Short mmCIF file of C-alpha atoms and ligand atoms in Angstrom, two decimals:
data_model
loop_
_atom_site.label_atom_id
_atom_site.label_comp_id
_atom_site.label_asym_id
_atom_site.label_seq_id
_atom_site.Cartn_x
_atom_site.Cartn_y
_atom_site.Cartn_z
CA MET A 210 0.00 0.00 0.00
CA PRO A 211 1.54 3.37 -0.96
CA ASP A 212 2.11 5.78 1.92
CA ASP A 213 -0.39 8.33 0.74
CA ALA A 214 -3.29 5.88 0.36
CA ALA A 215 -6.12 6.67 2.74
CA PRO A 216 -5.83 4.26 5.65
CA GLU A 217 -8.90 2.25 6.43
CA THR A 218 -10.86 3.41 9.45
CA LEU A 219 -10.52 1.17 12.48
CA GLN A 220 -13.50 0.30 14.62
CA PHE A 221 -12.77 0.98 18.29
CA GLY A 222 -14.80 -0.03 21.31
CA TRP A 223 -14.49 1.84 24.61
CA GLU A 224 -11.34 -0.14 25.50
CA GLU A 225 -8.65 -1.48 23.14
CA TRP A 226 -5.13 -2.92 23.12
CA ILE A 227 -2.57 -0.55 21.60
CA SER A 228 1.22 -0.27 21.15
CA LEU A 229 3.48 2.76 21.54
CA PRO A 230 6.54 1.57 19.58
CA ASP A 231 8.51 4.84 19.91
CA LEU A 232 8.42 4.43 23.67
CA GLY A 233 9.17 0.72 23.73
CA VAL A 234 5.70 -0.14 25.03
CA PRO A 235 4.43 -3.07 22.92
CA ALA A 236 1.16 -3.77 24.71
CA LEU A 237 -1.10 -1.47 26.67
CA ARG A 238 -4.82 -1.33 27.36
CA ALA A 239 -6.23 2.10 26.56
CA LYS A 240 -9.64 3.57 27.20
CA VAL A 241 -11.31 5.84 24.70
CA ASP A 242 -12.12 9.24 26.19
CA THR A 243 -14.05 11.31 23.66
CA GLY A 244 -14.44 14.02 26.31
CA ALA A 245 -10.71 14.76 26.06
CA ARG A 246 -8.90 16.35 23.14
CA THR A 247 -5.40 15.00 23.81
CA SER A 248 -4.47 11.49 24.88
CA ALA A 249 -2.94 10.96 28.31
CA LEU A 250 -0.42 8.41 29.54
CA HIS A 251 0.02 7.40 33.15
CA ALA A 252 3.73 8.05 33.71
CA PHE A 253 6.03 7.95 36.73
CA ASP A 254 9.25 9.83 37.63
CA ILE A 255 8.63 12.53 35.04
CA GLU A 256 11.84 14.58 34.67
CA THR A 257 13.01 17.01 32.01
CA PHE A 258 16.51 17.08 30.57
CA GLY A 259 18.45 18.20 27.51
CA SER A 260 19.09 21.70 26.24
CA GLN A 261 16.58 24.54 26.21
CA ALA A 262 16.54 24.44 22.44
CA ARG A 263 15.72 20.71 22.37
CA PRO A 264 14.04 19.86 25.66
CA LYS A 265 13.35 16.22 26.41
CA VAL A 266 11.44 14.40 29.08
CA ARG A 267 12.21 11.12 30.80
CA PHE A 268 9.63 9.03 32.57
CA THR A 269 8.73 5.45 33.28
CA VAL A 270 5.64 3.51 32.34
CA HIS A 271 4.25 0.62 34.33
CA PRO A 272 2.23 -1.01 31.55
CA ILE A 273 0.64 -3.75 33.60
CA PRO A 274 -1.84 -2.50 36.20
CA GLY A 275 -0.92 -3.72 39.66
CA ARG A 276 2.60 -4.68 38.55
CA ASP A 277 4.63 -1.67 39.63
CA ASP A 278 7.79 -3.78 39.59
CA LEU A 279 7.70 -3.87 35.80
CA VAL A 280 9.18 -0.60 34.64
CA ILE A 281 9.74 0.66 31.11
CA PRO A 282 12.12 3.63 30.98
CA CYS A 283 11.12 6.08 28.23
CA SER A 284 12.29 9.38 26.85
CA ALA A 285 10.83 11.70 24.24
CA ASN A 286 11.10 15.22 22.89
CA ILE A 287 8.80 17.74 24.52
CA VAL A 288 6.54 19.35 21.91
CA ASP A 289 4.47 21.48 24.26
CA ARG A 290 3.45 22.15 27.84
CA ARG A 291 -0.27 22.58 28.38
CA GLU A 292 -2.81 23.06 31.08
CA VAL A 293 -5.11 20.06 31.01
CA ALA A 294 -8.30 19.57 32.98
CA SER A 295 -8.60 16.01 34.23
CA SER A 296 -11.85 14.12 34.59
CA ASN A 297 -12.41 15.40 38.13
CA GLY A 298 -12.12 18.98 36.89
CA GLU A 299 -8.73 19.76 38.42
CA LYS A 300 -6.26 21.60 36.21
CA GLU A 301 -2.69 20.45 35.79
CA MET A 302 0.28 21.55 33.68
CA ARG A 303 1.46 18.59 31.62
CA TYR A 304 4.28 17.90 29.19
CA VAL A 305 3.11 16.97 25.72
CA ILE A 306 5.08 14.50 23.63
CA GLU A 307 4.49 13.11 20.17
CA SER A 308 4.64 9.37 19.64
CA ALA A 309 3.36 6.79 17.18
CA LEU A 310 0.21 4.84 18.00
CA LEU A 311 0.17 1.32 16.53
CA VAL A 312 -3.03 -0.68 16.21
CA ASN A 313 -3.62 -3.66 13.95
CA GLY A 314 -0.63 -2.85 11.71
CA GLN A 315 -1.65 0.77 11.25
CA LYS A 316 0.55 3.47 12.73
CA TRP A 317 0.06 7.21 13.05
CA PRO A 318 1.54 9.96 15.24
CA ILE A 319 -0.48 11.22 18.17
CA GLU A 320 0.02 13.77 20.93
CA ILE A 321 0.23 12.44 24.46
CA THR A 322 0.26 14.33 27.74
CA LEU A 323 2.10 12.80 30.67
CA THR A 324 0.45 12.62 34.04
CA ASN A 325 1.07 10.71 37.21
CA ARG A 326 -2.30 11.30 38.76
CA SER A 327 -3.13 8.25 40.79
CA THR A 328 -6.82 8.92 40.13
CA MET A 329 -6.34 7.85 36.52
CA THR A 330 -7.62 4.32 36.58
CA SER A 331 -6.42 3.40 33.11
CA ARG A 332 -2.76 3.37 31.94
CA MET A 333 -3.80 5.43 28.92
CA LEU A 334 -6.72 7.50 27.70
CA LEU A 335 -7.19 8.06 23.98
CA GLY A 336 -8.47 11.55 23.18
CA ARG A 337 -10.13 12.87 20.04
CA GLN A 338 -6.88 14.09 18.46
CA ALA A 339 -5.57 10.51 18.34
CA MET A 340 -8.72 9.11 16.74
CA LYS A 341 -9.52 11.75 14.13
CA ASP A 342 -9.43 10.31 10.58
CA HIS A 343 -8.42 6.89 11.86
CA ILE A 344 -11.04 5.53 14.18
CA SER A 345 -14.77 5.20 14.40
CA ILE A 346 -16.25 4.33 17.72
CA ALA A 347 -18.75 1.77 18.83
CA ALA A 348 -19.11 2.92 22.41
CA THR A 349 -20.92 -0.09 23.80
CA ASP A 350 -18.34 -2.64 22.71
CA ARG A 351 -14.74 -3.28 23.58
CA PHE A 352 -11.69 -5.11 22.18
CA LEU A 353 -12.82 -4.85 18.56
CA GLN A 354 -9.15 -4.73 17.50
CA PRO A 355 -6.71 -7.63 17.86
CA GLU A 356 -5.99 -8.36 21.49
CA LEU A 357 -2.37 -8.20 22.63
CA SER A 358 -0.87 -9.85 25.65
CA TYR A 359 1.20 -8.60 28.58
CA ASP A 360 3.26 -11.75 28.17
CA VAL A 361 5.43 -9.81 25.71
CA TYR A 362 7.03 -8.04 28.68
CA HIS A 363 8.45 -11.32 29.86
CA THR A 364 10.09 -12.29 26.58
CA SER A 365 13.47 -11.57 25.06
CA ARG A 366 11.64 -9.69 22.30
CA MET A 367 11.65 -6.72 24.68
CA ARG A 368 15.30 -6.18 23.78
CA GLU A 369 14.39 -5.76 20.14
CA VAL A 370 11.43 -3.49 20.73
CA ALA A 371 13.40 -1.19 23.05
CA PRO A 372 13.58 2.04 21.06
CA GLN A 373 16.60 4.22 20.51
CA ARG A 374 15.80 6.06 23.69
CA ALA A 375 17.66 9.32 24.33
CA LEU A 376 19.90 8.87 27.34
CA ARG A 377 21.03 11.29 29.98
CA ILE A 378 24.76 10.85 30.36
CA CYS A 379 27.29 12.29 32.78
CA VAL A 380 30.94 12.66 31.84
CA LEU A 381 32.90 12.96 35.06
CA SER A 382 35.86 15.09 34.08
CA ARG A 383 37.77 18.13 35.17
CA GLU A 384 39.27 18.79 31.80
CA ASP A 385 38.09 20.37 28.61
CA ASN A 386 40.21 18.32 26.23
CA TYR A 387 39.77 16.36 23.00
CA SER A 388 38.36 13.32 24.78
CA THR A 389 35.74 15.26 26.75
CA ARG A 390 34.71 17.28 23.73
CA ARG A 391 34.35 14.14 21.61
CA LEU A 392 32.21 12.47 24.29
CA VAL A 393 29.83 15.45 24.26
CA GLU A 394 29.81 15.84 20.47
CA GLU A 395 29.28 12.16 19.67
CA GLY A 396 26.69 11.65 22.43
CA GLU A 397 24.61 14.59 21.24
CA LYS A 398 24.90 13.43 17.65
CA ARG A 399 23.27 10.19 18.78
CA GLY A 400 20.42 12.12 20.40
CA HIS A 401 21.60 11.84 24.00
CA SER A 402 22.08 14.63 26.44
CA VAL A 403 25.64 14.74 27.79
CA GLU A 404 26.63 16.78 30.82
CA VAL A 405 30.27 17.29 31.82
CA ILE A 406 30.49 17.33 35.60
CA ASN A 407 33.63 18.41 37.43
CA THR A 408 34.52 15.43 39.61
CA THR A 409 36.07 17.46 42.41
CA ARG A 410 32.99 19.68 42.68
CA CYS A 411 30.73 16.70 43.37
CA TYR A 412 29.88 16.09 46.99
CA MET A 413 27.99 13.33 48.67
CA ALA A 414 25.38 12.54 51.21
CA ILE A 415 26.53 9.21 52.51
CA ASN A 416 23.78 7.35 54.30
CA ALA A 417 21.98 4.08 54.11
CA LEU A 418 18.52 5.23 53.07
CA ALA A 419 19.10 7.97 50.54
CA PRO A 420 22.62 8.04 49.10
CA GLU A 421 22.95 10.95 46.70
CA VAL A 422 25.49 12.92 44.69
CA HIS A 423 25.28 16.71 44.80
CA TYR A 424 26.80 19.38 42.61
CA ASP A 425 26.77 23.14 42.99
CA GLY A 426 23.97 23.22 45.56
CA LYS A 427 21.74 20.69 43.85
CA ARG A 428 21.22 16.97 43.90
CA LEU A 429 22.39 15.46 40.61
CA PRO A 430 19.62 13.81 38.58
CA ARG A 431 19.34 10.12 37.83
CA PHE A 432 21.80 9.62 34.98
CA ASP A 433 21.40 6.64 32.65
CA ALA A 434 25.17 6.27 32.53
CA VAL A 435 28.31 7.81 33.98
CA ILE A 436 31.52 7.93 31.92
CA PRO A 437 34.38 8.41 34.37
CA ARG A 438 37.42 10.36 33.15
CA ILE A 439 39.30 10.48 36.42
CA GLY A 440 42.72 12.10 36.39
CA ALA A 441 45.54 10.34 38.24
CA SER A 442 45.89 13.17 40.75
CA ILE A 443 42.37 12.69 42.12
CA THR A 444 41.96 8.92 41.91
CA PRO A 445 40.75 8.35 45.52
CA TYR A 446 38.14 11.12 45.44
CA GLY A 447 37.05 10.29 41.92
CA ALA A 448 36.65 6.65 42.91
CA ALA A 449 34.53 7.69 45.91
CA ILE A 450 32.18 9.66 43.65
CA ILE A 451 31.87 6.75 41.24
CA ARG A 452 31.24 4.38 44.16
CA GLN A 453 28.40 6.65 45.20
CA PHE A 454 26.90 6.50 41.70
CA GLU A 455 27.26 2.71 41.80
CA THR A 456 25.46 2.66 45.16
CA ILE A 457 22.56 4.60 43.66
CA GLY A 458 22.43 2.03 40.87
CA THR A 459 23.70 4.21 38.03
CA TYR A 460 25.55 2.37 35.28
CA CYS A 461 29.21 3.46 35.37
CA VAL A 462 31.27 2.54 32.31
CA ASN A 463 34.19 1.82 34.61
CA GLY A 464 33.71 0.96 38.25
CA ALA A 465 35.52 2.50 41.20
CA ALA A 466 37.29 -0.74 42.10
CA GLY A 467 38.76 -1.25 38.64
CA ILE A 468 39.90 2.35 38.34
CA THR A 469 41.58 2.25 41.74
CA ALA A 470 43.29 -1.09 41.14
CA SER A 471 44.60 -0.22 37.68
CA ARG A 472 45.99 3.14 38.85
CA ASP A 473 48.27 1.60 41.45
CA LYS A 474 51.04 -0.02 39.43
CA LEU A 475 52.05 -2.39 42.20
CA TYR A 476 48.51 -3.57 42.89
CA ALA A 477 47.81 -3.74 39.14
CA HIS A 478 50.79 -6.02 38.55
CA GLN A 479 49.59 -8.34 41.32
CA ILE A 480 46.12 -8.54 39.76
CA MET A 481 47.60 -9.26 36.34
CA ALA A 482 49.93 -11.89 37.76
CA ARG A 483 46.99 -13.58 39.42
CA ALA A 484 45.17 -13.60 36.08
CA ARG A 485 48.31 -15.05 34.46
CA ILE A 486 48.72 -12.15 32.09
CA GLY A 487 52.18 -11.78 30.60
CA MET A 488 54.21 -8.85 31.92
CA PRO A 489 57.85 -7.90 32.37
CA ASN A 490 59.52 -9.44 35.42
CA THR A 491 58.67 -7.05 38.22
CA ALA A 492 59.90 -6.66 41.81
CA PHE A 493 59.16 -4.36 44.69
CA ALA A 494 60.63 -3.82 48.13
CA SER A 495 59.92 -1.44 50.94
CA SER A 496 63.24 -1.45 52.80
CA PRO A 497 66.40 0.21 51.41
CA ARG A 498 68.31 -2.85 52.65
CA ASP A 499 66.68 -4.87 49.89
CA THR A 500 67.72 -2.76 46.94
CA ALA A 501 70.35 -5.23 45.80
CA ASN A 502 67.94 -8.09 46.36
CA ILE A 503 65.21 -6.77 44.11
CA ILE A 504 67.72 -5.92 41.43
CA SER A 505 68.88 -9.52 41.44
CA LEU A 506 65.26 -10.77 41.48
CA VAL A 507 64.59 -8.96 38.23
CA GLY A 508 67.83 -10.25 36.78
CA THR A 509 70.29 -8.60 34.47
CA THR A 510 70.74 -4.96 33.64
CA PRO A 511 69.69 -2.77 31.96
CA LEU A 512 66.52 -2.48 33.99
CA ILE A 513 63.62 -0.15 34.49
CA VAL A 514 62.82 1.73 37.70
CA LYS A 515 59.30 3.09 37.66
CA LEU A 516 57.39 5.33 40.05
CA LEU A 517 54.12 3.68 41.08
CA GLU A 518 52.21 6.89 40.37
CA SER A 519 53.86 7.57 37.02
CA THR A 520 51.84 8.77 34.03
CA GLN A 521 52.91 10.02 30.64
CA GLY A 522 56.21 8.24 31.13
CA LYS A 523 57.40 10.89 33.58
CA GLY A 524 58.57 8.53 36.30
CA VAL A 525 60.11 5.78 34.18
CA VAL A 526 63.89 5.50 34.24
CA LEU A 527 66.19 3.13 32.34
CA ALA A 528 69.25 2.10 34.36
CA GLU A 529 72.03 0.68 32.19
CA THR A 530 74.07 -0.79 35.03
CA LYS A 531 73.56 -2.16 38.50
CA LYS A 532 75.31 0.90 39.96
CA ALA A 533 73.02 3.25 38.00
CA ALA A 534 69.96 1.28 39.15
CA GLU A 535 71.05 1.52 42.78
CA SER A 536 71.55 5.26 42.61
CA VAL A 537 68.16 5.83 40.95
CA ILE A 538 66.53 3.71 43.64
CA ASP A 539 68.34 5.64 46.37
CA ALA A 540 67.19 8.91 44.84
CA PHE A 541 63.55 7.74 44.66
CA ARG A 542 63.74 6.52 48.25
CA GLY A 543 65.18 9.87 49.34
CA LEU A 544 62.10 11.51 47.85
CA LYS A 545 59.88 9.00 49.69
CA ALA A 546 58.49 7.88 46.34
CA ASN A 547 57.10 4.40 45.73
CA PHE A 548 58.53 2.54 42.78
CA LEU A 549 58.99 -0.86 41.23
CA VAL A 550 61.85 -2.47 39.40
CA GLN A 551 61.26 -4.21 36.13
CA SER A 552 63.22 -6.06 33.53
CA PHE A 553 63.84 -4.00 30.40
CA VAL A 554 62.20 -5.44 27.30
CA LYS A 555 64.92 -4.41 24.91
CA GLU A 556 63.46 -5.98 21.79
CA ALA A 557 60.42 -3.69 22.06
CA ALA A 558 62.87 -1.09 20.76
CA GLY A 559 61.09 1.95 22.12
CA GLU A 560 57.74 0.85 20.78
CA ASP A 561 54.60 -0.18 22.58
CA ILE A 562 51.11 -1.20 21.48
CA ARG A 563 48.02 0.50 22.83
CA CYS A 564 44.94 -1.69 22.54
CA LEU A 565 41.65 0.01 23.17
CA VAL A 566 39.23 -2.45 24.72
CA ILE A 567 35.54 -1.57 24.84
CA GLY A 568 32.92 -3.99 26.09
CA GLY A 569 35.36 -6.92 26.04
CA LYS A 570 36.61 -6.35 22.48
CA VAL A 571 39.67 -4.65 21.07
CA VAL A 572 38.11 -1.91 18.94
CA ALA A 573 41.36 -0.28 17.83
CA SER A 574 45.08 -0.63 18.27
CA MET A 575 48.03 1.61 17.58
CA LYS A 576 51.76 1.32 17.72
CA ARG A 577 53.56 4.11 19.48
CA THR A 578 57.18 4.78 18.67
CA GLY A 579 59.31 6.83 21.02
CA ALA A 580 61.06 9.99 19.97
CA GLU A 581 64.57 9.46 18.61
CA GLY A 582 66.78 8.12 21.40
CA ASP A 583 63.96 7.59 23.93
CA PHE A 584 63.01 4.08 25.09
CA ARG A 585 59.63 5.47 26.19
CA SER A 586 56.98 5.54 23.51
CA ASN A 587 54.54 7.89 25.28
CA LEU A 588 52.93 10.42 22.93
CA HIS A 589 53.38 13.01 25.67
CA ARG A 590 57.15 12.37 25.40
CA GLY A 591 57.15 13.16 21.70
CA GLY A 592 56.35 9.66 20.43
CA THR A 593 54.37 9.07 17.27
CA ALA A 594 51.46 6.71 16.69
CA LYS A 595 50.15 4.72 13.82
CA SER A 596 47.49 2.08 13.36
CA VAL A 597 48.74 -1.48 13.75
CA ARG A 598 47.41 -5.00 13.20
CA ILE A 599 47.74 -7.05 16.31
CA THR A 600 48.05 -10.80 16.65
CA LYS A 601 45.41 -13.07 18.11
CA GLU A 602 47.57 -13.54 21.20
CA GLU A 603 47.92 -9.79 21.68
CA ARG A 604 44.19 -9.33 21.25
CA GLU A 605 43.39 -12.00 23.81
CA THR A 606 45.94 -10.62 26.25
CA ALA A 607 44.45 -7.12 26.02
CA VAL A 608 40.90 -8.41 26.52
CA ARG A 609 41.96 -10.51 29.50
CA ALA A 610 43.81 -7.56 31.05
CA ALA A 611 40.74 -5.32 30.80
CA ARG A 612 38.60 -8.11 32.23
CA ALA A 613 41.00 -8.65 35.15
CA PHE A 614 40.11 -5.13 36.33
CA ASP A 615 36.47 -5.40 35.28
CA LEU A 616 36.87 -2.36 33.03
CA ASN A 617 34.38 -1.87 30.18
CA MET A 618 36.73 0.63 28.62
CA ALA A 619 40.48 0.30 28.93
CA GLY A 620 43.65 1.28 27.15
CA VAL A 621 45.91 -1.73 27.52
CA ASP A 622 49.59 -1.04 26.83
CA LEU A 623 51.79 -3.93 25.90
CA LEU A 624 55.27 -4.57 24.64
CA ARG A 625 56.15 -7.06 21.90
CA SER A 626 58.74 -9.31 23.50
CA GLU A 627 60.49 -12.48 22.36
CA SER A 628 58.24 -14.42 24.69
CA GLY A 629 54.92 -12.90 23.63
CA PRO A 630 52.99 -9.81 24.66
CA LYS A 631 53.93 -8.22 27.98
CA VAL A 632 51.35 -5.89 29.50
CA LEU A 633 52.77 -2.72 31.02
CA GLU A 634 49.62 -1.16 32.30
CA VAL A 635 45.87 -0.82 31.97
CA ASN A 636 44.49 2.71 31.69
CA SER A 637 40.91 3.30 32.82
CA SER A 638 40.61 6.74 31.19
CA PRO A 639 42.34 6.20 27.85
CA GLY A 640 42.70 9.30 25.69
CA PHE A 641 40.81 9.23 22.39
CA GLU A 642 42.80 11.69 20.31
CA GLY A 643 45.83 9.57 19.44
CA ILE A 644 43.85 6.43 18.75
CA GLU A 645 41.06 8.10 16.73
CA THR A 646 43.54 10.07 14.66
CA SER A 647 45.93 7.23 13.97
CA THR A 648 43.32 4.56 13.25
CA ASN A 649 40.75 6.88 11.68
CA LYS A 650 38.03 5.11 13.68
CA ASN A 651 35.10 6.51 15.59
CA ILE A 652 36.09 5.04 18.96
CA VAL A 653 33.77 7.27 20.98
CA GLY A 654 30.88 6.02 18.79
CA LYS A 655 31.84 2.46 19.74
CA LEU A 656 31.78 3.45 23.40
CA TYR A 657 28.25 4.81 23.00
CA GLU A 658 27.14 1.61 21.26
CA GLN A 659 28.31 -0.28 24.31
CA ILE A 660 26.55 2.10 26.71
CA GLU A 661 23.32 1.98 24.68
CA ALA A 662 23.33 -1.81 24.65
CA ARG A 663 23.89 -1.91 28.40
CA VAL A 664 21.40 0.74 29.41
CA ARG A 665 18.57 0.36 26.94
CA PRO A 666 17.22 -3.13 27.49
CA VAL A 667 14.39 -2.80 29.92
CA PRO A 668 14.62 -4.65 33.19
CA ILE A 669 12.48 -7.71 32.75
CA ARG A 670 11.07 -9.12 35.91
CA ARG A 671 9.54 -12.52 35.57
CA ARG A 672 6.31 -13.28 37.30
CA LYS A 673 6.62 -16.19 39.69
CA THR A 674 4.73 -19.03 38.03
CA SER A 675 2.83 -21.25 40.36
CA THR A 676 3.36 -24.94 39.77
CA SER A 677 0.10 -26.04 41.37
CA GLY A 678 -1.95 -23.63 39.31
CA SER A 679 -3.60 -26.03 36.87
CA ALA A 680 -6.33 -27.11 39.32
CA ASP A 681 -7.88 -23.69 39.60
CA LYS A 682 -7.57 -22.84 35.94
CA GLN A 683 -10.79 -21.24 34.77
CA THR A 684 -12.42 -22.14 31.54
N1 ATP B 921 59.84 -2.86 31.18
C1 ATP B 921 59.94 -2.07 30.10
N2 ATP B 921 60.69 -2.42 29.04
C2 ATP B 921 60.77 -1.62 27.96
N3 ATP B 921 60.16 -0.43 27.83
C3 ATP B 921 59.40 -0.03 28.85
C4 ATP B 921 59.23 -0.81 30.03
N4 ATP B 921 58.39 -0.14 30.87
C5 ATP B 921 58.06 1.00 30.24
N5 ATP B 921 58.64 1.09 29.03
C6 ATP B 921 58.48 2.19 28.07
O1 ATP B 921 58.18 3.37 28.78
C7 ATP B 921 56.88 3.86 28.47
C8 ATP B 921 56.19 4.41 29.71
O2 ATP B 921 56.00 3.37 30.65
P1 ATP B 921 54.61 3.15 31.39
O3 ATP B 921 53.53 3.08 30.41
O4 ATP B 921 54.75 2.03 32.32
O5 ATP B 921 54.58 4.53 32.20
P2 ATP B 921 53.46 5.59 32.46
O6 ATP B 921 54.19 6.75 33.05
O7 ATP B 921 52.39 4.97 33.23
O8 ATP B 921 52.85 6.04 31.10
P3 ATP B 921 51.33 6.26 30.64
O9 ATP B 921 51.22 7.71 30.32
O10 ATP B 921 51.22 5.39 29.44
O11 ATP B 921 50.43 5.89 31.75
C9 ATP B 921 56.17 2.67 27.88
O12 ATP B 921 55.14 3.08 27.00
C10 ATP B 921 57.30 1.92 27.18
O13 ATP B 921 57.54 2.45 25.89
MG1 MG B 922 50.23 4.86 33.27
MG1 MG B 923 51.94 3.65 29.44
#
């Protein structure tokens, strides 16, 4: 049937089964209310978000009466805000959204106001605007259109019918850099609303009944997802904020535990060793009396002495001889700095591989080559990057390393050694600039795909089926 053909008129009784596919609501019983112009939906937790130019509203629908545990999260663009008189005559300001109404294979857009008035007995009322040109009414009948079933809410089909709902996303970051800007730009391109929140300005109410995160005098809203970009200098506080979001039940791309563990090089090496992930021979001692001992544990020189809190290659020193290693260690100890000693993977020849793991897959990899004469390949040290094909073993190692820290997003750095890939570290806030530029891939888009897949499927709660129910089955 061509699009412009006049649709056939549907016969409606006073109550019918309908679908709202744009909202991810596949089955709902609606009552016809010819006394109302606009249709109304019984919605919970109504909350606006997005920019002033493109305001959106988030709400939940409990499609099955009496089953408040079954919750469909929805979001839609706001098309209007109107004063509506409800059936008991009271006036109320309501948000108006536009959404498709689907009945018996026919679909047309209707306006819907959102209300959470408990006096509304039905989940949805269909007003005249929805029925015009499409429906004729036989007011004494009901269910003249095909009947649907609430059973759909308990099936895996709910994943497929979940619409591309706009999400409200928080980027926890103190910096306005390429990565933050890309997260905002890409998220908004996909229809989400992305707010950059300064981690150190967040504060918390820590209590058992109502844990919350506050910012600038206000309680932060319920975000669909938090993307942590926690700088190394504020790891403990950043982790505390993320832990608070996790307590509230917000999906955090990377959890506090994984961020904390991966940041501490000593702890991180222990976790990787436990997961049997290849890494350079590493040793650590607390007492100055053991300097010679740890040097001999690692083996021959040259060797690497590395500050535990190092980033951007700043605290990584190559000691050519035992004497040099001892004096570097003495110097670090004099500064009360924590460090580890590691065998030098010479054959890596100043190159390392950064594998970007998102959602348990390597989505991109690049080879970084140190500046002339530098064994460190960090881009911040003047290294250069280009896209690289990695081996199956390298891929598996990177995925296992991210999994060892339970990180959904991780930059896994490894060296190519004679005895296979050796992981140097796992970064929980990997930068996007180098990897997007060198591989020409939309990495941030991949991150959003992962977030959307995690956040969008509706929580399905199965009804407890009684096993002795057949006796009282009614016919
Ligand atoms: N054991 C080693 N053998 C050979 N080269 C090494 C070794 N450890 C580090 N390097 C080189 O030094 C660079 C910096 O080391 P590492 O990544 O451990 O430090 P970092 O300060 O944490 O840097 P990042 O900014 O990547 O977090 C590595 O990318 C690698 O090129
Ligand atoms: Mg590091
Ligand atoms: Mg590194």
